[in-house]
């Protein structure tokens, strides 16, 4: 049950689009669409921004989108804004009632 | 509205045990699994395990097997997580989170556990 692999950091200028990858295995990301993404600002609890690999909860900006292909899930933030600067984590079901988080990615808005 | 209210911060010594509570309100307690997630200072999120609040199902991450026990009390809509044989690496903020289809839609405020001699 190893953590899903994410880049440690990604940066972009305001208005740009960035993509964060989340690589797992055929036992987790590759086998289930139960992949979710969370945004976490310092000192705060995580916030759900994507569920079931591609779905966006009501109230979450449509600048956030996601996809999944094989063992890799991806989160894209378009029209990057200063408020998007935070840590982002993917999370996947891994079978047998087990789950695993990604290693986390720090998004910096330049 | 859905609320998950956790017990307060605690300091404990290496080798001891600690039990954290998470009281749920605003929804039917037994209809949704609750998970525990921890975050060590300066580190990422780590899934600890889950419990069916009726207590019939628990599942723990491999790294916590044998040291963690999750229980539920339907009379008070509260779940508990007990972690034993604590070591300094267990110093972290522990969150409970309500799950809908494997997705965390609500989180507790977090409980800071400090393990120090």
XYZ file of C-alpha atoms in Angstrom:
227
model
C 0.000 0.000 0.000
C 2.421 2.668 -1.194
C 1.519 6.327 -1.510
C 0.460 7.514 -4.937
C 3.175 9.556 -6.633
C 2.696 13.267 -7.197
C 5.226 15.935 -8.160
C 6.443 17.753 -5.069
C 5.760 21.151 -6.575
C 4.235 22.822 -9.589
C 4.189 26.526 -10.296
C 2.531 28.842 -12.748
C 1.738 32.462 -13.407
C -1.702 33.944 -12.883
C -4.012 33.026 -15.736
C -1.993 30.015 -16.800
C -3.102 26.391 -16.679
C -1.228 23.778 -14.710
C -1.627 20.043 -14.371
C -0.802 17.825 -11.416
C -0.312 14.119 -11.985
C -1.064 11.309 -9.570
C 0.462 7.968 -10.476
C -0.614 4.767 -8.821
C -0.797 1.157 -9.843
C -3.222 -1.285 -11.392
C -4.313 -2.117 -7.838
C -5.583 1.350 -7.020
C -5.924 4.217 -9.526
C -5.918 1.840 -12.468
C -8.713 -0.336 -11.133
C -11.216 2.130 -9.703
C -12.767 5.478 -10.558
C -12.817 6.254 -6.829
C -10.148 8.922 -7.151
C -10.666 12.224 -5.422
C -8.632 15.399 -5.111
C -8.292 17.693 -2.101
C -7.016 21.232 -1.710
C -5.404 22.177 1.582
C -4.421 25.659 2.658
C -1.956 26.003 5.555
C -3.502 25.267 8.920
C -6.813 24.205 7.395
C -8.569 20.910 6.879
C -8.521 19.578 3.315
C -11.341 20.505 0.960
C -12.836 18.218 -1.676
C -12.474 19.581 -5.213
C -12.882 16.480 -7.415
C -14.558 13.126 -6.777
C -15.016 9.932 -8.756
C -12.016 10.881 -10.890
C -13.673 13.625 -12.934
C -16.658 15.058 -11.069
C -16.701 18.471 -9.456
C -18.797 19.103 -6.320
C -21.248 21.964 -6.398
C -19.618 25.167 -5.287
C -16.170 24.265 -6.613
C -14.874 26.524 -9.359
C -15.112 25.148 -12.884
C -11.459 26.125 -13.260
C -10.744 22.759 -11.626
C -11.019 19.713 -13.849
C -9.627 16.206 -13.754
C -9.124 13.098 -15.789
C -7.812 9.573 -15.443
C -5.970 7.332 -17.849
C -4.648 3.956 -16.847
C -2.791 4.190 -13.572
C -2.519 7.988 -13.642
C -5.038 10.594 -12.566
C -4.554 14.266 -13.354
C -5.861 17.524 -11.951
C -5.857 20.657 -14.099
C -6.297 24.162 -12.774
C -7.034 26.662 -15.498
C -6.900 30.436 -15.158
C -4.587 30.104 -12.168
C -5.357 32.539 -9.364
C -3.474 33.566 -6.252
C -6.059 31.788 -4.080
C -5.178 28.486 -5.766
C -1.817 28.476 -4.009
C -2.114 25.491 -1.670
C -1.234 21.826 -1.305
C -3.147 19.326 -3.414
C -3.591 15.628 -2.708
C -5.067 12.793 -4.720
C -6.738 9.903 -2.936
C -7.745 6.511 -4.286
C -9.516 3.357 -3.277
C -7.084 0.446 -3.293
C -9.423 -2.496 -2.869
C -10.330 -4.563 0.188
C -11.637 -1.480 2.033
C -8.205 0.136 1.865
C -7.357 3.611 0.616
C -4.225 5.591 -0.143
C -3.284 9.261 -0.504
C -0.893 10.808 -2.942
C 2.367 12.333 -1.747
C 1.000 15.838 -2.238
C 1.860 18.728 -4.551
C 2.529 22.297 -3.541
C 1.093 24.712 -6.079
C 2.845 28.076 -6.228
C 1.399 31.023 -8.082
C 4.312 33.127 -9.328
C -25.757 20.941 8.832
C -23.170 18.207 8.987
C -20.595 18.660 11.719
C -17.725 16.522 12.934
C -16.377 17.763 16.246
C -13.173 16.192 17.517
C -11.701 16.042 20.984
C -9.026 18.495 22.012
C -5.281 18.408 21.614
C -3.239 16.092 23.775
C 0.329 15.433 24.848
C 1.415 11.924 25.662
C 4.616 10.038 26.362
C 6.331 7.513 24.103
C 4.952 4.031 24.610
C 1.586 5.254 25.865
C -1.808 5.136 24.166
C -4.167 7.911 23.169
C -7.838 7.879 22.262
C -9.394 10.582 20.107
C -13.115 11.107 19.592
C -15.151 12.454 16.684
C -18.783 13.371 17.348
C -21.010 13.543 14.292
C -24.224 15.476 13.813
C -26.491 16.667 11.027
C -26.880 13.353 9.208
C -27.829 9.731 9.829
C -24.738 8.500 11.672
C -24.971 4.849 10.674
C -25.376 5.539 6.963
C -21.839 6.695 6.244
C -18.373 5.383 6.987
C -15.984 7.576 8.934
C -12.280 7.615 8.204
C -9.239 8.798 10.124
C -6.461 10.685 8.360
C -3.307 12.086 9.911
C -0.791 14.737 8.939
C 2.584 14.999 10.627
C 4.087 18.500 10.847
C 5.309 19.554 7.437
C 4.205 16.299 5.849
C 1.380 15.055 3.666
C -1.908 13.388 4.410
C -1.849 9.743 5.457
C -4.873 7.463 5.528
C -5.117 5.626 8.842
C -8.299 3.615 8.489
C -12.067 3.541 8.423
C -15.015 2.393 10.450
C -18.601 1.599 9.697
C -20.166 3.541 12.607
C -22.298 0.576 13.581
C -18.955 -1.077 14.323
C -19.379 -4.027 12.028
C -16.557 -3.060 9.684
C -13.127 -1.607 10.247
C -10.112 -1.440 7.963
C -6.678 -0.159 8.824
C -3.731 0.931 6.745
C -0.931 -1.604 6.784
C 1.401 0.650 8.730
C -1.027 0.899 11.633
C -2.110 -2.723 11.873
C -1.827 -3.944 15.433
C -1.532 -0.434 16.912
C -4.841 1.188 16.007
C -8.366 0.407 17.081
C -11.450 2.224 15.815
C -14.784 1.943 17.560
C -18.206 3.544 17.267
C -20.976 4.456 19.685
C -24.288 4.839 17.913
C -25.986 6.152 21.068
C -23.830 9.291 20.974
C -22.974 9.357 17.241
C -19.317 9.258 18.124
C -16.393 7.321 16.720
C -13.108 6.796 18.489
C -9.592 6.065 17.358
C -7.087 4.638 19.804
C -3.430 4.459 18.858
C -1.063 2.524 21.090
C 2.699 2.189 21.530
C 3.059 5.816 20.556
C 6.349 7.114 19.261
C 7.568 10.561 18.308
C 6.725 9.911 14.645
C 3.053 9.703 15.624
C 3.073 13.412 16.444
C 0.510 14.758 13.993
C -2.850 16.341 13.451
C -5.468 13.600 13.260
C -8.643 14.260 11.283
C -11.869 12.330 11.102
C -13.724 12.583 7.815
C -17.166 11.489 6.654
C -17.116 9.362 3.543
C -19.629 9.170 0.739
C -18.612 6.588 -1.817
C -14.977 6.771 -0.844
C -14.927 10.561 -1.001
C -14.485 12.818 2.020
C -17.216 15.420 1.932
C -16.882 16.652 5.516
C -13.893 16.856 7.836
C -13.434 17.377 11.536
C -11.375 20.304 12.767
C -8.391 18.094 13.530
C -6.795 17.007 16.796
C -3.113 17.676 17.454
C -1.419 14.771 19.168
C 2.075 15.407 20.485
C 4.224 12.493 21.596
C 7.050 13.706 23.770
C 8.897 12.615 26.836
